[in-house]
Coordinates of C-alpha atoms and ligand atoms in Angstrom, one line a residue:
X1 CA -3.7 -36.3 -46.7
X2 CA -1.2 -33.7 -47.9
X3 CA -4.1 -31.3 -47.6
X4 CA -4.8 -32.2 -44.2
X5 CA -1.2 -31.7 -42.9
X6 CA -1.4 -28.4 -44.5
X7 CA -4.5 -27.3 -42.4
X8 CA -2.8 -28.5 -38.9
X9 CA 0.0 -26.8 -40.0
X10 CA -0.8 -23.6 -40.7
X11 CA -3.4 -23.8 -37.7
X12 CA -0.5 -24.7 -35.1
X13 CA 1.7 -22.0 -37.0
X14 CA -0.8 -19.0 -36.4
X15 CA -1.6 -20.5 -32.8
X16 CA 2.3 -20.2 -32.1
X17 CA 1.9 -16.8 -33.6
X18 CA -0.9 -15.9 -31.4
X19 CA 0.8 -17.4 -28.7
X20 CA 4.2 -15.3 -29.2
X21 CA 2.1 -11.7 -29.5
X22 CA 0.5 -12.4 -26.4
X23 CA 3.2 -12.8 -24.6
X24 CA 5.0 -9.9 -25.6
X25 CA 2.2 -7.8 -24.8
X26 CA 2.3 -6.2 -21.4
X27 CA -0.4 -8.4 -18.9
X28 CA -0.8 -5.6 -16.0
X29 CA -0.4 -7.4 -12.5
X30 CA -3.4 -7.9 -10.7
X31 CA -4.0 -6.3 -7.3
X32 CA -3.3 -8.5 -4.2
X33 CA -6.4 -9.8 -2.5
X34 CA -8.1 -8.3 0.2
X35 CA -7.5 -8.4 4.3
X36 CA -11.3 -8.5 5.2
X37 CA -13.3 -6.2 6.6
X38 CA -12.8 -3.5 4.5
X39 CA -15.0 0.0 4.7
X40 CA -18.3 0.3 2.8
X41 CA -18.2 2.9 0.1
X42 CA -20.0 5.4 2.5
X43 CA -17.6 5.1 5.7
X44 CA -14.4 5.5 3.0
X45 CA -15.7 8.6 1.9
X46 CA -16.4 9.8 5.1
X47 CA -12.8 8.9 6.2
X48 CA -11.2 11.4 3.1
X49 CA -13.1 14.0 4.5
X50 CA -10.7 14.3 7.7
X51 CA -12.8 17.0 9.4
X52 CA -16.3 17.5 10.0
X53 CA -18.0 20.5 12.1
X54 CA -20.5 19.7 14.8
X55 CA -22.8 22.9 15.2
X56 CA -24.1 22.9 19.1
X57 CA -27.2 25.4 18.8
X58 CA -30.4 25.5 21.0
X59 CA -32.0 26.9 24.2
X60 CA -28.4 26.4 25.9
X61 CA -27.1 28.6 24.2
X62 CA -29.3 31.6 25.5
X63 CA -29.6 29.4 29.0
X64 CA -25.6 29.7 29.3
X65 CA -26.0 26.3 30.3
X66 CA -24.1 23.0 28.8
X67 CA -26.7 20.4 29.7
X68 CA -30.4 22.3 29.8
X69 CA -33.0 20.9 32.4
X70 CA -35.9 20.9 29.7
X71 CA -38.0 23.3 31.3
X72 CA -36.9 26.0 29.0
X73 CA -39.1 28.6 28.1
X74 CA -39.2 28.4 24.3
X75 CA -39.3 32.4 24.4
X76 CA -35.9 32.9 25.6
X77 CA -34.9 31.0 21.9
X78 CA -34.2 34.2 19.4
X79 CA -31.3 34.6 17.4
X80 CA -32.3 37.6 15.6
X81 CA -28.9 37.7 13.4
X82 CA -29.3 33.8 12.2
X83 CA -27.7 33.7 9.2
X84 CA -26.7 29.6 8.0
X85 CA -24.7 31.0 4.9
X86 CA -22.4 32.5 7.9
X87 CA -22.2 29.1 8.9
X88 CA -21.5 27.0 5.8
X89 CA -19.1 29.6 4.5
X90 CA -16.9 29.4 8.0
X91 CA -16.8 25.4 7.1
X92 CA -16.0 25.8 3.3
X93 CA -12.8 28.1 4.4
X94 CA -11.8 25.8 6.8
X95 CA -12.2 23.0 4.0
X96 CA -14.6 21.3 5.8
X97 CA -17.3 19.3 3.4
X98 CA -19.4 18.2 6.5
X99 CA -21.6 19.9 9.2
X100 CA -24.0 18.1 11.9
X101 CA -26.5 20.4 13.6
X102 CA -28.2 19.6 17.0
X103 CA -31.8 19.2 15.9
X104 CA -32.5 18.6 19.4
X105 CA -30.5 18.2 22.1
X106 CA -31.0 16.9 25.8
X107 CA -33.4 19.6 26.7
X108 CA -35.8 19.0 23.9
X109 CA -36.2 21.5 22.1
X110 CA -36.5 21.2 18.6
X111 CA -34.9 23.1 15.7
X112 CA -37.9 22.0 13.5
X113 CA -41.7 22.5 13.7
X114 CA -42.0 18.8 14.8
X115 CA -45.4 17.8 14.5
X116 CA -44.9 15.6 17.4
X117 CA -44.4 18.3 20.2
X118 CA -44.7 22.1 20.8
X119 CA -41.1 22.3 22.2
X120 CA -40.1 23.9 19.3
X121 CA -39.0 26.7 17.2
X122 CA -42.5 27.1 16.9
X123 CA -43.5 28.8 20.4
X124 CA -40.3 31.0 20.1
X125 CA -40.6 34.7 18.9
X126 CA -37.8 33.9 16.2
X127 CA -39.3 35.0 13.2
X128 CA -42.7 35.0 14.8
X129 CA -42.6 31.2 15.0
X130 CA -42.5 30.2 11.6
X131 CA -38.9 29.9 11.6
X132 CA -37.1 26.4 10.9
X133 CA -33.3 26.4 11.7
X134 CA -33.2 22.6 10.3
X135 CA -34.3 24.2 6.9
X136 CA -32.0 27.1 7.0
X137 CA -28.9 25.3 7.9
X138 CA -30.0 22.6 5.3
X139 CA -30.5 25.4 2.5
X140 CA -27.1 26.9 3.1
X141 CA -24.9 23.8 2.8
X142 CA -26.9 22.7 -0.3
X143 CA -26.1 26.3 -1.7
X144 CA -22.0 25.3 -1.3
X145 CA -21.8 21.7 -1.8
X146 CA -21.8 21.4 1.8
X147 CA -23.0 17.7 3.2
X148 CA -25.7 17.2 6.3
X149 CA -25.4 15.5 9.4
X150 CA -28.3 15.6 12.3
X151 CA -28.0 14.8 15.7
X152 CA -31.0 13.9 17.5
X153 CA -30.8 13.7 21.2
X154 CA -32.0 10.5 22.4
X155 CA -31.7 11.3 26.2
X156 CA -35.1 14.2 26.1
X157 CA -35.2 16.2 29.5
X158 CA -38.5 18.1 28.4
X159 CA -40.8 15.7 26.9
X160 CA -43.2 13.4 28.9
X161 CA -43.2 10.1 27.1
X162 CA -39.3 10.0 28.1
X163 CA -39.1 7.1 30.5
X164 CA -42.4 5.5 29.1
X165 CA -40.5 2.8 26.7
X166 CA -42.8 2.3 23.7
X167 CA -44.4 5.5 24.0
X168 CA -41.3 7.4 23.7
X169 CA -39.8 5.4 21.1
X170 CA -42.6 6.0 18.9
X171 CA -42.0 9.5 18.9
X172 CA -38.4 9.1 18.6
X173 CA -38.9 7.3 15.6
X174 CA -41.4 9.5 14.2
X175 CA -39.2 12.3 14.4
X176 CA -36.4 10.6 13.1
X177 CA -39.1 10.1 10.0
X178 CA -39.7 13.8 9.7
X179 CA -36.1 14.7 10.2
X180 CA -35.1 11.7 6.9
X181 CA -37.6 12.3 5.0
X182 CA -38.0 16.4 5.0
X183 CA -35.1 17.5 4.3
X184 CA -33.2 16.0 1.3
X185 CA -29.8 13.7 1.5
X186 CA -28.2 13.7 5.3
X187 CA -24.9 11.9 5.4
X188 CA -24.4 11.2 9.5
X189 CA -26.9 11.2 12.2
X190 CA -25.3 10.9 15.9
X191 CA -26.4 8.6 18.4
X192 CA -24.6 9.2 22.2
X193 CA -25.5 7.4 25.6
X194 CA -25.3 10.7 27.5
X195 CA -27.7 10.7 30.3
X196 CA -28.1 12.2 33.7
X197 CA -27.5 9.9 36.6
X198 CA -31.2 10.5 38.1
X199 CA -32.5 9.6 34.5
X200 CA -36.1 7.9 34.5
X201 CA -35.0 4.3 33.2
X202 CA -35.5 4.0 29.6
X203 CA -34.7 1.2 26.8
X204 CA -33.9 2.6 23.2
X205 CA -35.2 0.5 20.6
X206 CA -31.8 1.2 19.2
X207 CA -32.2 -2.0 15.9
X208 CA -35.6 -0.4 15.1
X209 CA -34.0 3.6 14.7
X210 CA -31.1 1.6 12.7
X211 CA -33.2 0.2 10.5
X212 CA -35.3 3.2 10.4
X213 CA -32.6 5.7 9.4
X214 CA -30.2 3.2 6.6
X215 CA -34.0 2.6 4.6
X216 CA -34.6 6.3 4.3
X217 CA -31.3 7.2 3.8
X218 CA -28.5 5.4 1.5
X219 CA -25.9 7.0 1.7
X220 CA -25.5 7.8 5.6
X221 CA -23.4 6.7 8.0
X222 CA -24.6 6.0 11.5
X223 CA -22.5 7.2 14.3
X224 CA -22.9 5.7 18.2
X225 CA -20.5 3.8 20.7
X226 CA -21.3 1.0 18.9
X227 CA -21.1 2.0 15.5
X228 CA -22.9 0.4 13.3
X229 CA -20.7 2.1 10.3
X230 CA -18.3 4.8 12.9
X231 CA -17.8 4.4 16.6
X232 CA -17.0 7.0 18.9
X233 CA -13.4 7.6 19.9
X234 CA -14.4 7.0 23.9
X235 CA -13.1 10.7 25.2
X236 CA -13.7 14.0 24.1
X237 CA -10.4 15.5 24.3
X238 CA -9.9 15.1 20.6
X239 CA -7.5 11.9 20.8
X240 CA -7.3 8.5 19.6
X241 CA -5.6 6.0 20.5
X242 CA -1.4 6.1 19.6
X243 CA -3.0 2.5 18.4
X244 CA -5.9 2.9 16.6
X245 CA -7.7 0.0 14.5
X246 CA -10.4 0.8 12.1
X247 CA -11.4 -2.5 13.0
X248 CA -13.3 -3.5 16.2
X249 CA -16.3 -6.2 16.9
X250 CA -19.2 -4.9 16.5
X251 CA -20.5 -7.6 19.1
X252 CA -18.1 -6.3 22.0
X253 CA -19.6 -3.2 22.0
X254 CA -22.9 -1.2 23.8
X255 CA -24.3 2.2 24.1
X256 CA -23.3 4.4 27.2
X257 CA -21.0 1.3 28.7
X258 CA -18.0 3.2 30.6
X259 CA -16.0 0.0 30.7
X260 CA -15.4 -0.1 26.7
X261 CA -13.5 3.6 26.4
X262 CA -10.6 1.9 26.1
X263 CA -12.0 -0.4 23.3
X264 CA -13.1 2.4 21.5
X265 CA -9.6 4.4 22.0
X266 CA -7.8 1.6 20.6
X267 CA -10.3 -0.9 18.2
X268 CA -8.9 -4.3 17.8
X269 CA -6.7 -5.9 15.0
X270 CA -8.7 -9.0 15.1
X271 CA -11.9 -7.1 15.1
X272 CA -14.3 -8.4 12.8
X273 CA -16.1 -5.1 11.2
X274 CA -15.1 -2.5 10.2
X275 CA -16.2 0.5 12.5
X276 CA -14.0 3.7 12.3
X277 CA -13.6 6.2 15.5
X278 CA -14.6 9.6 15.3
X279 CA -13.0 12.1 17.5
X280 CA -15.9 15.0 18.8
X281 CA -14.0 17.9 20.5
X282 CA -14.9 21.6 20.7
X283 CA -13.5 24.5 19.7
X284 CA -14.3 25.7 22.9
X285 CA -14.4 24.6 26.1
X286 CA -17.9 24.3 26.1
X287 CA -20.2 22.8 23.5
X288 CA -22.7 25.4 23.7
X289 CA -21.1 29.2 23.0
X290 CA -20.9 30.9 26.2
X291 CA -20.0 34.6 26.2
X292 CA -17.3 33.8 28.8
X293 CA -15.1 31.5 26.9
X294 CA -13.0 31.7 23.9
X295 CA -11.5 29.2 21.5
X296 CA -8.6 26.8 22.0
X297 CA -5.1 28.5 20.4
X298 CA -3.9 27.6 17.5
X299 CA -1.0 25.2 19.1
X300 CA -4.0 22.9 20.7
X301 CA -5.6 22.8 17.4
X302 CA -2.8 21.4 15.6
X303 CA -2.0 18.9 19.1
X304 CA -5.8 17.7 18.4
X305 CA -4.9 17.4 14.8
X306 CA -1.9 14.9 14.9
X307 CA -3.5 12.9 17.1
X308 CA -7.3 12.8 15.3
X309 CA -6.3 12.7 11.5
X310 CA -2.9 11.7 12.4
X311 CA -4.0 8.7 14.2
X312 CA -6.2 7.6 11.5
X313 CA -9.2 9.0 12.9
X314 CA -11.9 11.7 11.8
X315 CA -11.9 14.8 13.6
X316 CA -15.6 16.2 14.4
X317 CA -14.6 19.6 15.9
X318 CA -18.0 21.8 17.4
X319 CA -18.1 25.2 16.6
X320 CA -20.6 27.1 18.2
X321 CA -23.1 29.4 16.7
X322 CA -24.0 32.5 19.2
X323 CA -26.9 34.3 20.8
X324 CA -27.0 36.5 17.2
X325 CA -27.4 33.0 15.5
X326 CA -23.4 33.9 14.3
X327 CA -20.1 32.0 15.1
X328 CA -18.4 34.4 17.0
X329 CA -15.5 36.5 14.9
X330 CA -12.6 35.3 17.0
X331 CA -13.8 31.3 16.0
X332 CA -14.1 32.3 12.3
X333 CA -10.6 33.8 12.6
X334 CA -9.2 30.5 14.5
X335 CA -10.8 28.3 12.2
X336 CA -8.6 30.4 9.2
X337 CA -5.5 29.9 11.5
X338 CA -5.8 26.3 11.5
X339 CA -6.6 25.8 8.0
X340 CA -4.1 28.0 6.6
X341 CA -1.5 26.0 9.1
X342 CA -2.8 22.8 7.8
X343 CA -1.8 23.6 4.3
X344 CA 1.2 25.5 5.4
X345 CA 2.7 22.4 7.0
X346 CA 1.2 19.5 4.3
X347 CA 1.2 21.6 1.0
X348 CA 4.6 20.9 0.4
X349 CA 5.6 17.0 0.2
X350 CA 9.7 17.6 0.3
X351 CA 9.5 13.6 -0.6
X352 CA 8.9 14.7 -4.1
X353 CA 12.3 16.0 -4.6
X354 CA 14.0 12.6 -4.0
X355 CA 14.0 9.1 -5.6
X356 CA 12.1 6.3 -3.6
X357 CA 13.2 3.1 -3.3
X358 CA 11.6 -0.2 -2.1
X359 CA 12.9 -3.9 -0.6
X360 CA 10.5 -5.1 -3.8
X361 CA 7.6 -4.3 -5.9
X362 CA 4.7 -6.8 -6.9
X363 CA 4.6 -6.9 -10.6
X364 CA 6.9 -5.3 -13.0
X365 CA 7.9 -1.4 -14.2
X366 CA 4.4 -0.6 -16.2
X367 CA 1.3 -1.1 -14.6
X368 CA 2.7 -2.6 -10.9
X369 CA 2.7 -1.7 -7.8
X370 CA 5.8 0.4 -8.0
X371 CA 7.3 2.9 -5.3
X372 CA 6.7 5.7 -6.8
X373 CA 3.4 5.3 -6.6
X374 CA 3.4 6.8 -3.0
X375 CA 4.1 10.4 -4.2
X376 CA 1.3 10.4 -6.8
X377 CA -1.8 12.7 -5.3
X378 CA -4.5 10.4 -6.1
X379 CA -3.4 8.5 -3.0
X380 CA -6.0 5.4 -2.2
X381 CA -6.0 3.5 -5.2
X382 CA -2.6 3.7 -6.2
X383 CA 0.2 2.3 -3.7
X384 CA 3.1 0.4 -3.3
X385 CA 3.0 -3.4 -2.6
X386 CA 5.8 -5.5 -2.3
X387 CA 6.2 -8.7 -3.7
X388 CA 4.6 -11.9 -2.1
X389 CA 7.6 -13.4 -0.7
X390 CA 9.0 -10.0 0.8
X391 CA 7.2 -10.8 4.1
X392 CA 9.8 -10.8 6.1
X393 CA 10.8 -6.6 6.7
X394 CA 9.8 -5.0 3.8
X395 CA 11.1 -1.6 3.4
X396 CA 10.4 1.7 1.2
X397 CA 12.9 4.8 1.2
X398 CA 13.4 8.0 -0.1
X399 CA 16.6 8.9 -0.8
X400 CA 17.8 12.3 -1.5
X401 CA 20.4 15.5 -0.1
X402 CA 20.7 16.5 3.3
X403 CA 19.5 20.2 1.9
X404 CA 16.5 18.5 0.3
X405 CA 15.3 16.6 3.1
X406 CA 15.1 18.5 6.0
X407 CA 11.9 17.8 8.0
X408 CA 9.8 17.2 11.4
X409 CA 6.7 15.5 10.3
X410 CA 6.1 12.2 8.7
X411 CA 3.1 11.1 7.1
X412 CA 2.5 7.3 5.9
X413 CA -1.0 6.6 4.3
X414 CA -2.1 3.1 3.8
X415 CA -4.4 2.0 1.0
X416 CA -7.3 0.8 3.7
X417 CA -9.4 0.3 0.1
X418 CA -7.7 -3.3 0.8
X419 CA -7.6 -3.2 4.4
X420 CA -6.3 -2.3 7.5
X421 CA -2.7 -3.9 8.0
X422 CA 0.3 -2.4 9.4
X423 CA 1.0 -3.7 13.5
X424 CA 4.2 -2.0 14.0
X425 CA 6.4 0.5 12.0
X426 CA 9.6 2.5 12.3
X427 CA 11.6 5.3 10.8
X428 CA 15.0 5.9 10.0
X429 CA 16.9 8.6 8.7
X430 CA 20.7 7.7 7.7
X431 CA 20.2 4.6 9.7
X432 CA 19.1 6.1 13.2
X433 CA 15.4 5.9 14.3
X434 CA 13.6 8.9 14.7
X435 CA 10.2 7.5 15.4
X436 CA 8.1 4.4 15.8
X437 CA 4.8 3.4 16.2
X438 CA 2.2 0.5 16.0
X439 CA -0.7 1.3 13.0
X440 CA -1.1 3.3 10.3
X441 CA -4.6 3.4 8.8
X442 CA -5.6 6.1 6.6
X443 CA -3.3 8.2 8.0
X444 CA -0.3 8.2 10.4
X445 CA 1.4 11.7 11.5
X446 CA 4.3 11.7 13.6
X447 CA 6.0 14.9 14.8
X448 CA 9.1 14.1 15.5
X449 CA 10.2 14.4 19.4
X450 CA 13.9 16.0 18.7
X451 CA 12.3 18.9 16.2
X452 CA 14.2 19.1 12.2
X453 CA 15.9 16.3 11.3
X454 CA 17.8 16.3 7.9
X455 CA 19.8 13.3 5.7
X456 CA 20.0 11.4 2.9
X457 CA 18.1 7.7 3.5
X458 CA 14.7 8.3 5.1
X459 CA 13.5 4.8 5.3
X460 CA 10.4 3.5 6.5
X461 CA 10.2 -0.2 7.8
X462 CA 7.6 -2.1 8.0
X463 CA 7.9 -4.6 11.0
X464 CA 4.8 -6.0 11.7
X465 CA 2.0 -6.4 9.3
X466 CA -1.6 -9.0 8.1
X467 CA -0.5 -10.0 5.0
X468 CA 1.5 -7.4 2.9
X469 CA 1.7 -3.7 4.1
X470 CA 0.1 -1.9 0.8
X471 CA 1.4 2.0 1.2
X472 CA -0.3 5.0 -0.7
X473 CA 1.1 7.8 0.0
X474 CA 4.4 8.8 2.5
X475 CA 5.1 13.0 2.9
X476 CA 8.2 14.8 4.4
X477 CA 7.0 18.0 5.7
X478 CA 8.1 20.6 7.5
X479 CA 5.8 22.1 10.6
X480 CA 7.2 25.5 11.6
X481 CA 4.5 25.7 14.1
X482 CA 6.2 22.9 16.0
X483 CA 8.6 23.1 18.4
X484 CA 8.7 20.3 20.7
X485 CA 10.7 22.2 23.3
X486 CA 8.7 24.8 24.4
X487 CA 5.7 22.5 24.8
Ligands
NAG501 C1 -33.8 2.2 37.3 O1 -33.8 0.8 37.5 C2 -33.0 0.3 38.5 C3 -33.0 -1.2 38.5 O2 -34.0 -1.7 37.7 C4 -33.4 0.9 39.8 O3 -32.6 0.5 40.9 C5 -33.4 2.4 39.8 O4 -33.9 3.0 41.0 C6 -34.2 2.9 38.6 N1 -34.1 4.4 38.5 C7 -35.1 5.2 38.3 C8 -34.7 6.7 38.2 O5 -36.2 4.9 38.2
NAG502 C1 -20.4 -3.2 28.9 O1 -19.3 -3.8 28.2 C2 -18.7 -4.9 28.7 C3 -17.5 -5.3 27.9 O2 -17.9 -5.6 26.6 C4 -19.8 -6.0 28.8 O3 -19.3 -7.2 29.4 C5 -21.0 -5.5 29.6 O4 -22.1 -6.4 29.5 C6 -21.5 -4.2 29.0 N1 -22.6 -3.6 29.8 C7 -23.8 -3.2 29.2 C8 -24.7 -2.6 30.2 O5 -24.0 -3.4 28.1
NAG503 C1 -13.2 -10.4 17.8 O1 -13.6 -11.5 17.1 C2 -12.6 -12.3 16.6 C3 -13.1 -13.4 15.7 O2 -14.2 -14.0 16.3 C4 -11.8 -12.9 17.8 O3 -10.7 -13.7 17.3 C5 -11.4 -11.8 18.7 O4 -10.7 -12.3 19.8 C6 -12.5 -10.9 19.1 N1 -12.0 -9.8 19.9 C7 -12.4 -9.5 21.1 C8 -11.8 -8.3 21.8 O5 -13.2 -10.2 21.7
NAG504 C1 -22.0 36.8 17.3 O1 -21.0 36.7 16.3 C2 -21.2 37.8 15.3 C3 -20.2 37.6 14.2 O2 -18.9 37.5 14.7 C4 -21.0 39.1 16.0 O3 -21.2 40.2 15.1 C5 -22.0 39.2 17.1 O4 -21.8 40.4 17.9 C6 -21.9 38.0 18.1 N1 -22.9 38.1 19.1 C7 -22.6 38.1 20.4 C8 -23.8 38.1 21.3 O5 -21.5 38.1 20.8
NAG505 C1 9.8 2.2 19.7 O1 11.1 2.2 20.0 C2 11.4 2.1 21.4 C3 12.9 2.2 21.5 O2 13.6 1.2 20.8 C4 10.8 0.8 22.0 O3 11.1 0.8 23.4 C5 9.3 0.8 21.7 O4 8.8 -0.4 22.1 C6 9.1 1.0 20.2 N1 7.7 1.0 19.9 C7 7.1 0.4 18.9 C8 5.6 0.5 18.8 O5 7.7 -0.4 18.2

């Protein structure tokens, strides 16, 4: 009996033992939950890339025409300079980890030898019609680390099956085939509705070239107005929306349908997939390079850039290659402007030199969900959350001297790993707003209307949010290329 007594003893002794080391040890807080839908692993690197180069190159661009008729003559199609290195390295500079090339566009003729038609690099004098610009450009971004996007026209002024529904789709999808399976990993393909008004009539068997293009790719994301994995932005000015959800139904939307711009611009908060906007603009004014124009200036650049990336969107900006098969000189040199403004402004994040504050943090001082973890680089992952109950105006400030903080731009990141979620936000420095604004996203940039402000409380509120607002990264910067005055 005594022996018994002994066991249970000690045996309830060393479980209280047990019990007491465990709970001294530091248990690390587990994340909050999800606000569904979230972004595949694809469309949330895509979004970290920030900006992609579209590459308009074809019979245009020795036509001087934007839209070509399709009764090109494949002769006039010889860019004896071509040199895709020229290419890739302009995009590298410019940071710029992503280029789309026109395989085809509206006229028809192909960048490729397709098997499927003879309106192609093929009957061109270019290197004697063995040439294969697809291959070139797709050599040259493998060379740098580059990633490959493709656009394939699906509106095709030139070839005869056009207008002939099942016909026409087959060879769509059979050069969608050569085009996936030739040339190694392609990360985007680009699907538009543009179309001439006196178009034959023609259906797309758009679920059959979606199905085609995810089974012989796995990592891509396709790109139309209605997604499936990014949407475009519904303009091509550059913009998106001053709202703009990564979130949209997928159901609501269609190809080529004017009446859903707006839609687009905007997304939807209650939107049940997650479909990201894209913002396609050009360098130039047109998308083709036409001797007679020249790029946008540096000021419309960075005016594109707040409200593309700074409106959590992606900016796809087209920079044309020329008749030599070059970009021109003065786009090289622009494209250097605007990156080296780019890092100017956002290099330095003066939010670093103060202490940050928050209405609460979820979890406690080691392994939670602290403030501070919006000034750590690795930005997605790591965020501040408040705690569960701190629903109704959470807050985060950085507080600091006037000297320190002396700024124009603010940039709030949220940690869309878990969601989409801030509605509504404002900003205050020493207790006066200096801007507002309804989401966030990925990223949210605002310049601020009255130029430098400086103080001593910068503090971000958070007035309208699904669920808690989870916040990776907040800058300070200063932009001494804006000056809202002379604009
Ligand atoms: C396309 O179809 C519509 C309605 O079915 C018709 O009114 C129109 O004339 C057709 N257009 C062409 C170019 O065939
Ligand atoms: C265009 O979009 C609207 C709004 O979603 C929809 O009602 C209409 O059916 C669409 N039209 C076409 C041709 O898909
Ligand atoms: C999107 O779908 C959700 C859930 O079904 C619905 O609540 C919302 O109203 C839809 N949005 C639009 C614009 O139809
Ligand atoms: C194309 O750009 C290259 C590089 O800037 C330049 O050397 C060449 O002259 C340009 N070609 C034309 C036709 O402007
Ligand atoms: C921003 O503030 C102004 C002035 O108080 C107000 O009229 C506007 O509705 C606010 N916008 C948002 C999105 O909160």
């Amino acid at each position: 009996m005594f022996k018994l007594w002994c066991t249970l003893c000690t045996s309830t002794l060393f479980l209280l033992f047990n019990f007491a080391i465990s709970s001294l040890a530091i248990v690390p807080t587990t994340p909050p939950l999800p606000i569904l839908p979230l972004p595949a692993f694809s469309q949330l690197k895509w979004q970290q890339r920030e900006i992609i180069m579209f590459c308009h190159f074809g019979v245009n661009t020795f036509s001087d025409s934007e839209w070509g008729t399709g009764k090109e003559n494949p002769a006039i199609f010889n860019p004896v300079g071509l040199d895709a290195n020229q290419w890739v390295n302009t995009a590298v500079e410019a940071g710029i980890s992503l280029m789309i090339l026109t395989a085809k566009h509206h006229d028809g003729f192909c960048l490729w030898p397709s098997k499927y038609t003879d309106h192609s690099v093929k009957r061109s004098p270019w290197k004697n019609g063995k040439g294969d610009v697809v291959q070139e450009f797709v050599n040259a971004a493998k060379a740098r680390g580059v990633d490959v996007g493709i656009y394939l026209s699906p509106w095709d002024r030139h070839d005869k099956r056009y207008g002939d529904d099942l016909q026409y789709n087959e060879y769509y999808l059979a050069q969608l085939q050569e085009l996936l399976n030739n040339y190694g990993s392609v990360r985007e393909i680009w699907f538009d509705g543009a179309k001439g008004s006196n178009a034959p009539n023609m259906s797309y068997y758009f679920s059959d070239w979606f199905y085609m293009v995810k089974e012989l790719q796995s990592s891509i994301n396709i790109f139309s107005d209605a997604g499936p994995d990014v949407r475009w932005v519904g303009n091509e000015k550059g913009f998106a929306g001053s709202t703009c959800w990564s979130t949209v139904n997928r159901t609501s939307l269609s190809i080529g349908n004017a009446s859903i711009e707006n839609l687009l611009n905007t997304g939807d908060p209650r939107g049940t997939d997650w479909v990201p906007p894209e913002c396609d603009v050009s360098i130039r004014p047109g998308w083709f390079w036409h001797k007679s124009e020249s790029p946008k200036k540096l000021s419309q650049l960075l005016e594109i850039y707040y409200n593309s990336v700074g409106r959590n969107c992606l900016l796809l900006l087209n920079v044309p290659p020329n008749t030599t098969g070059l970009i021109s000189d003065t786009d090289v040199h622009r494209l250097k402007e605007f990156r080296s403004a780019i890092d100017t402004i956002f290099s330095t994040n003066l939010a670093e030199k103060g202490i940050v504050k928050a209405s609460s943090q979820r979890g406690g001082k080691v392994g939670g969900f602290g403030p501070e973890n919006v000034l750590d680089s690795d930005h997605i992952w790591t965020y501040w959350a408040p705690r569960d109950v701190d629903v109704k105006d959470p807050w985060i400030e950085i507080r600091g001297t006037s000297e320190m903080l002396r700024f124009n731009v603010v940039r709030i990141q949220e940690a869309i790993g878990l969601g989409q979620r801030i509605k509504r936000h404002e900003i205050y420095v020493d207790g006066k707003m200096v801007a507002n604004g309804t989401t966030v996203g990925y990223k949210r940039l605002h310049r601020l209307d009255e130029g430098i402000v400086h103080g001593q409380v910068v503090r971000i509120r958070i007035r309208e949010s699904k669920g808690l607002p989870l916040i990776s990264s907040i800058g300070l910067h200063l932009d001494p290329f804006w000056h809202p005055n002379e604009q």
